[in-house]
Amino acid sequence: LPWQAALGCRAAQVLMQYCILANHYWFLVEAVYLYKLLIGAVFSEKNYYRLYLYLGWGTPVVFVVPWMAAKYLKENADQGGGAGLCVPLPCLPSQINLLIFMRILKVILAKLRANQKGYADYKLRLAKATLTLIPLFGIHEVVFIFATDEQTTGILRYVKVFFTLFLNSFQGFLVAVLYCFANKEVKSEMKKKWQLWKLDH
């Protein structure tokens, strides 16, 4: 039925907007968590996990529900219009992430400079840390935050779409490789498990 198809389309659109915002707020959770590990407690140990969940999954609801209501009212007023009504850009988490990113880089630089004798290649290590944190915190989003789809045309639009899709699609994989599979402790544990498995079989 046509009304069921329209309802399905609207539900898919709402879900898509929620997922986009949730992605940005989970970037923020990752940044706050790493900041907490490197610099000090942001939240007390007792309740930080629950706050992270609220921030990552709950905050997008605060934006999506009013957008959904405004879109519904506009469509009724325009009798089918309102297609151009957009969810507010996730500027806030991106801007906070940029500030945390700069603060963390400052701490990493200070630690590397303090241990210059131990790390002769500290500039290379800083560059590696910077490149690792960019997709982890979603800093690439800040580059295109003011270049909306309506403003970008031609090659710039293709560049924006490529970088946004590529980095967003592979962010989880990149985090898993860098912070899990490339981690010495994780590799050591996997090696132990593999050796135990070989002994058993």
Coordinates of N, CA, C and O in Angstrom, one line a residue, residues 53-166:
L53 N 27.2 6.0 27.6 CA 26.1 5.4 26.8 C 25.0 6.5 26.5 O 24.5 6.5 25.4
Y54 N 24.7 7.3 27.5 CA 23.7 8.4 27.3 C 24.2 9.3 26.3 O 23.4 9.8 25.4
L55 N 25.5 9.7 26.3 CA 26.0 10.6 25.4 C 26.0 10.1 24.0 O 25.6 10.8 23.0
G56 N 26.4 8.8 23.8 CA 26.5 8.2 22.5 C 25.2 7.9 21.9 O 24.9 8.1 20.7
W57 N 24.3 7.2 22.6 CA 23.0 6.8 22.1 C 21.8 7.8 22.4 O 20.9 7.8 21.7
G58 N 21.9 8.5 23.5 CA 20.8 9.3 24.0 C 20.8 10.7 23.4 O 19.7 11.2 23.0
T59 N 22.0 11.4 23.3 CA 22.0 12.7 22.8 C 21.4 12.9 21.4 O 20.7 13.9 21.1
P60 N 21.7 12.0 20.4 CA 21.1 12.1 19.1 C 19.5 12.2 19.1 O 18.9 12.9 18.3
V61 N 18.9 11.6 20.1 CA 17.4 11.6 20.2 C 17.0 13.0 20.5 O 16.0 13.5 19.9
V62 N 17.8 13.8 21.2 CA 17.5 15.2 21.6 C 17.3 16.0 20.3 O 16.5 17.0 20.2
F63 N 18.1 15.7 19.3 CA 18.1 16.4 18.0 C 17.1 15.8 17.0 O 16.4 16.6 16.3
V64 N 17.0 14.5 17.0 CA 16.2 13.8 15.9 C 14.7 14.0 16.2 O 13.9 14.2 15.3
V65 N 14.3 13.9 17.5 CA 12.8 14.0 17.8 C 12.3 15.4 17.4 O 11.2 15.4 16.7
P66 N 12.9 16.5 17.8 CA 12.4 17.8 17.3 C 12.4 18.0 15.8 O 11.5 18.5 15.2
W67 N 13.4 17.4 15.2 CA 13.5 17.5 13.7 C 12.4 16.7 13.1 O 11.7 17.2 12.1
M68 N 12.1 15.6 13.7 CA 11.0 14.7 13.1 C 9.6 15.5 13.3 O 8.8 15.5 12.4
A69 N 9.4 16.1 14.4 CA 8.2 16.8 14.7 C 8.1 18.0 13.7 O 7.0 18.3 13.1
A70 N 9.2 18.8 13.6 CA 9.2 19.9 12.7 C 8.9 19.5 11.2 O 8.2 20.2 10.5
K71 N 9.5 18.4 10.8 CA 9.4 17.9 9.5 C 7.9 17.5 9.2 O 7.3 17.8 8.2
Y72 N 7.3 16.8 10.2 CA 5.9 16.4 10.1 C 5.0 17.6 10.0 O 4.1 17.6 9.1
L73 N 5.2 18.6 10.8 CA 4.4 19.8 10.8 C 4.6 20.6 9.5 O 3.6 21.1 8.9
K74 N 5.8 20.7 9.0 CA 6.1 21.4 7.7 C 5.4 20.6 6.6 O 4.9 21.3 5.7
E75 N 5.5 19.3 6.6 CA 4.9 18.5 5.5 C 3.4 18.7 5.5 O 2.8 18.8 4.4
N76 N 2.8 18.8 6.6 CA 1.3 19.0 6.7 C 1.0 20.4 6.3 O 0.0 20.6 5.6
A77 N 1.8 21.4 6.7 CA 1.5 22.8 6.3 C 1.7 23.0 4.8 O 0.9 23.7 4.1
D78 N 2.7 22.3 4.2 CA 3.0 22.5 2.8 C 2.3 21.5 1.9 O 2.5 21.5 0.7
Q79 N 1.6 20.6 2.5 CA 0.9 19.5 1.8 C 1.8 18.7 1.0 O 1.8 18.6 -0.3
G80 N 2.8 18.1 1.7 CA 3.8 17.2 1.0 C 5.1 17.8 0.8 O 6.1 17.2 0.4
G81 N 5.3 19.1 1.2 CA 6.6 19.7 1.2 C 7.5 19.3 2.3 O 7.2 18.4 3.0
G82 N 8.5 20.2 2.6 CA 9.3 19.9 3.8 C 10.5 19.0 3.5 O 11.1 18.6 4.4
A83 N 10.7 18.6 2.2 CA 11.8 17.7 2.0 C 13.2 18.3 2.3 O 14.1 17.6 2.5
G84 N 13.2 19.7 2.2 CA 14.5 20.3 2.4 C 14.9 20.5 3.8 O 16.0 21.1 4.1
L85 N 14.0 20.2 4.8 CA 14.3 20.4 6.2 C 15.4 19.4 6.7 O 15.2 18.2 6.5
C86 N 16.5 20.0 7.2 CA 17.6 19.1 7.6 C 17.8 19.1 9.1 O 17.4 20.0 9.8
V87 N 18.4 17.9 9.5 CA 18.8 17.8 10.9 C 19.9 18.8 11.1 O 20.8 18.9 10.3
P88 N 19.9 19.5 12.3 CA 21.1 20.4 12.5 C 22.4 19.7 12.4 O 22.5 18.5 12.9
L89 N 23.4 20.3 11.7 CA 24.7 19.7 11.5 C 25.3 19.3 12.9 O 25.2 20.1 13.8
P90 N 25.9 18.2 13.0 CA 26.6 17.8 14.3 C 27.8 18.6 14.5 O 28.9 18.0 14.7
C91 N 27.7 19.9 14.6 CA 28.9 20.8 14.8 C 29.4 20.6 16.2 O 30.7 20.6 16.4
L92 N 28.6 20.5 17.2 CA 29.0 20.5 18.6 C 30.0 19.4 18.9 O 31.1 19.7 19.4
P93 N 29.7 18.1 18.6 CA 30.6 17.1 18.9 C 31.9 17.2 18.1 O 33.0 17.0 18.7
S94 N 31.8 17.7 16.9 CA 33.0 17.8 16.1 C 34.0 18.9 16.6 O 35.2 18.8 16.7
Q95 N 33.4 20.0 17.1 CA 34.1 21.1 17.7 C 34.8 20.7 19.0 O 35.9 21.0 19.3
I96 N 34.0 20.0 19.8 CA 34.6 19.5 21.1 C 35.7 18.6 20.8 O 36.8 18.6 21.5
N97 N 35.5 17.7 19.9 CA 36.6 16.7 19.5 C 37.8 17.4 19.0 O 38.9 17.0 19.3
L98 N 37.7 18.5 18.3 CA 38.8 19.2 17.8 C 39.6 19.8 19.0 O 40.8 19.8 19.0
L99 N 38.9 20.4 20.0 CA 39.6 20.9 21.2 C 40.3 19.8 22.0 O 41.4 20.0 22.4
I100 N 39.6 18.7 22.1 CA 40.2 17.5 22.9 C 41.4 17.0 22.1 O 42.5 16.7 22.7
F101 N 41.3 16.9 20.8 CA 42.4 16.5 19.9 C 43.6 17.3 20.1 O 44.7 16.8 20.3
M102 N 43.4 18.7 20.1 CA 44.6 19.6 20.2 C 45.2 19.4 21.6 O 46.4 19.4 21.8
R103 N 44.3 19.2 22.6 CA 44.8 19.1 24.0 C 45.6 17.8 24.2 O 46.7 17.8 24.8
I104 N 45.1 16.7 23.6 CA 45.8 15.4 23.6 C 47.2 15.5 22.9 O 48.2 15.0 23.4
L105 N 47.2 16.1 21.7 CA 48.4 16.3 21.0 C 49.5 17.0 21.8 O 50.6 16.7 21.7
K106 N 49.0 18.1 22.5 CA 49.9 18.8 23.3 C 50.5 18.0 24.4 O 51.7 18.0 24.7
V107 N 49.7 17.1 25.0 CA 50.2 16.2 26.1 C 51.2 15.2 25.5 O 52.2 14.9 26.1
I108 N 50.8 14.6 24.3 CA 51.7 13.6 23.7 C 53.0 14.3 23.3 O 54.1 13.7 23.6
L109 N 53.0 15.5 22.8 CA 54.2 16.2 22.4 C 55.1 16.5 23.6 O 56.3 16.3 23.6
A110 N 54.4 16.9 24.8 CA 55.2 17.1 26.0 C 55.9 15.9 26.5 O 57.0 15.9 26.9
K111 N 55.1 14.7 26.4 CA 55.7 13.5 26.9 C 56.8 13.0 26.0 O 57.8 12.5 26.5
L112 N 56.7 13.2 24.7 CA 57.7 12.7 23.8 C 59.0 13.6 23.9 O 60.1 13.1 23.8
R113 N 58.8 14.9 24.1 CA 59.9 15.8 24.3 C 60.6 15.5 25.6 O 61.9 15.6 25.7
A114 N 59.9 15.2 26.7 CA 60.5 14.8 27.9 C 61.3 13.6 27.8 O 62.3 13.4 28.5
N115 N 60.9 12.7 26.9 CA 61.7 11.4 26.7 C 62.4 11.4 25.4 O 62.5 10.4 24.8
Q116 N 63.0 12.5 25.0 CA 63.7 12.6 23.7 C 64.8 11.7 23.6 O 65.1 11.1 22.5
K117 N 65.5 11.4 24.7 CA 66.7 10.5 24.7 C 66.2 9.1 24.3 O 66.8 8.3 23.6
G118 N 65.0 8.7 24.9 CA 64.5 7.4 24.7 C 63.9 7.3 23.3 O 63.8 6.2 22.7
Y119 N 63.3 8.4 22.8 CA 62.7 8.4 21.5 C 63.3 9.4 20.6 O 62.9 10.6 20.6
A120 N 64.3 9.0 19.9 CA 65.0 9.9 19.0 C 64.1 10.4 17.8 O 64.2 11.4 17.3
D121 N 63.2 9.5 17.5 CA 62.2 9.8 16.4 C 60.9 10.3 16.9 O 59.8 10.0 16.4
Y122 N 61.0 11.2 17.9 CA 59.7 11.7 18.5 C 58.8 12.4 17.6 O 57.6 12.4 17.7
K123 N 59.4 13.1 16.6 CA 58.5 13.8 15.6 C 57.7 12.8 14.7 O 56.6 13.1 14.4
L124 N 58.4 11.7 14.4 CA 57.7 10.7 13.6 C 56.6 10.1 14.5 O 55.5 9.8 14.0
R125 N 56.9 9.9 15.8 CA 55.9 9.3 16.7 C 54.7 10.3 16.8 O 53.5 9.8 16.9
L126 N 55.0 11.6 16.9 CA 53.9 12.5 17.0 C 53.0 12.5 15.8 O 51.8 12.6 15.8
A127 N 53.7 12.5 14.6 CA 53.0 12.4 13.3 C 52.1 11.2 13.3 O 50.9 11.2 12.8
K128 N 52.6 10.0 13.7 CA 51.8 8.8 13.7 C 50.6 8.9 14.7 O 49.5 8.5 14.3
A129 N 50.8 9.5 15.9 CA 49.7 9.7 16.8 C 48.7 10.6 16.2 O 47.5 10.4 16.4
T130 N 49.1 11.7 15.5 CA 48.2 12.6 14.9 C 47.3 12.0 13.9 O 46.1 12.1 13.9
L131 N 48.0 11.2 13.0 CA 47.3 10.5 11.9 C 46.3 9.5 12.4 O 45.3 9.2 11.8
T132 N 46.7 8.9 13.6 CA 45.8 7.8 14.2 C 44.6 8.5 14.8 O 43.5 7.9 14.7
L133 N 44.8 9.6 15.4 CA 43.7 10.3 16.1 C 42.7 10.9 15.2 O 41.5 11.1 15.6
I134 N 43.1 11.3 14.0 CA 42.2 12.0 13.1 C 41.0 11.2 12.8 O 39.8 11.7 13.0
P135 N 41.1 10.0 12.3 CA 39.8 9.2 12.0 C 39.1 8.7 13.3 O 37.9 8.6 13.4
L136 N 39.9 8.5 14.4 CA 39.4 8.0 15.6 C 38.4 9.1 16.2 O 37.4 8.7 16.8
F137 N 38.8 10.3 16.2 CA 38.0 11.4 16.7 C 37.0 12.0 15.7 O 36.2 12.9 16.0
G138 N 37.1 11.6 14.4 CA 36.3 12.2 13.4 C 36.7 13.6 13.1 O 35.8 14.4 12.7
I139 N 38.0 13.9 13.2 CA 38.5 15.3 12.9 C 38.3 15.6 11.4 O 38.1 16.8 11.1
H140 N 38.3 14.6 10.6 CA 38.0 14.8 9.2 C 36.7 15.5 8.9 O 36.5 16.2 7.9
E141 N 35.7 15.3 9.8 CA 34.4 16.0 9.7 C 34.6 17.5 9.8 O 33.8 18.2 9.2
V142 N 35.5 18.0 10.6 CA 35.7 19.4 10.9 C 36.1 20.1 9.6 O 35.7 21.2 9.3
V143 N 36.9 19.4 8.8 CA 37.4 20.0 7.5 C 36.2 20.4 6.6 O 36.2 21.4 6.0
F144 N 35.2 19.5 6.6 CA 34.0 19.7 5.7 C 32.8 20.2 6.4 O 31.7 20.2 5.8
I145 N 32.9 20.7 7.6 CA 31.8 21.1 8.4 C 31.0 22.3 7.8 O 29.8 22.3 7.9
F146 N 31.8 23.2 7.2 CA 31.1 24.3 6.6 C 30.9 24.2 5.1 O 30.2 25.0 4.5
A147 N 31.4 23.1 4.5 CA 31.1 22.8 3.1 C 30.0 21.8 3.0 O 30.1 20.6 2.9
T148 N 28.8 22.4 3.0 CA 27.5 21.5 3.0 C 27.3 21.0 1.5 O 28.0 21.5 0.6
D149 N 26.5 20.1 1.4 CA 26.2 19.5 0.1 C 25.7 20.5 -0.9 O 26.0 20.4 -2.1
E150 N 25.0 21.5 -0.4 CA 24.4 22.6 -1.3 C 25.5 23.5 -1.7 O 25.5 24.1 -2.8
Q151 N 26.6 23.7 -0.9 CA 27.7 24.6 -1.2 C 28.8 24.0 -2.1 O 29.5 24.7 -2.8
T152 N 28.9 22.7 -2.0 CA 30.0 22.0 -2.7 C 29.5 21.6 -4.1 O 28.5 21.0 -4.2
T153 N 30.4 21.8 -5.1 CA 30.0 21.4 -6.4 C 31.3 20.8 -7.1 O 32.4 21.1 -6.6
G154 N 31.1 20.1 -8.1 CA 32.2 19.5 -8.9 C 33.1 18.7 -8.1 O 32.7 17.8 -7.4
I155 N 34.4 18.9 -8.4 CA 35.5 18.0 -7.8 C 35.5 18.1 -6.2 O 35.6 17.0 -5.6
L156 N 35.2 19.3 -5.6 CA 35.2 19.4 -4.2 C 34.1 18.5 -3.6 O 34.4 17.9 -2.5
R157 N 33.0 18.4 -4.3 CA 31.9 17.5 -3.8 C 32.3 16.1 -3.8 O 32.1 15.3 -2.8
Y158 N 33.0 15.6 -4.8 CA 33.5 14.3 -4.9 C 34.5 14.0 -3.9 O 34.6 12.9 -3.3
V159 N 35.4 14.9 -3.6 CA 36.5 14.8 -2.6 C 35.8 14.6 -1.2 O 36.2 13.8 -0.5
K160 N 34.9 15.5 -1.0 CA 34.2 15.5 0.3 C 33.5 14.1 0.5 O 33.6 13.5 1.6
V161 N 32.7 13.7 -0.5 CA 32.0 12.4 -0.4 C 32.9 11.3 -0.2 O 32.7 10.4 0.7
F162 N 34.0 11.2 -1.0 CA 35.0 10.1 -0.9 C 35.6 10.1 0.5 O 35.6 9.0 1.2
F163 N 36.1 11.2 1.0 CA 36.8 11.2 2.3 C 35.8 10.9 3.5 O 36.1 10.1 4.4
T164 N 34.6 11.4 3.4 CA 33.6 11.2 4.4 C 33.2 9.7 4.4 O 33.2 9.1 5.5
L165 N 32.9 9.2 3.3 CA 32.4 7.8 3.2 C 33.6 6.8 3.6 O 33.4 5.9 4.3
F166 N 34.8 7.1 3.0 CA 35.9 6.2 3.3 C 36.3 6.1 4.8 O 36.4 5.1 5.4

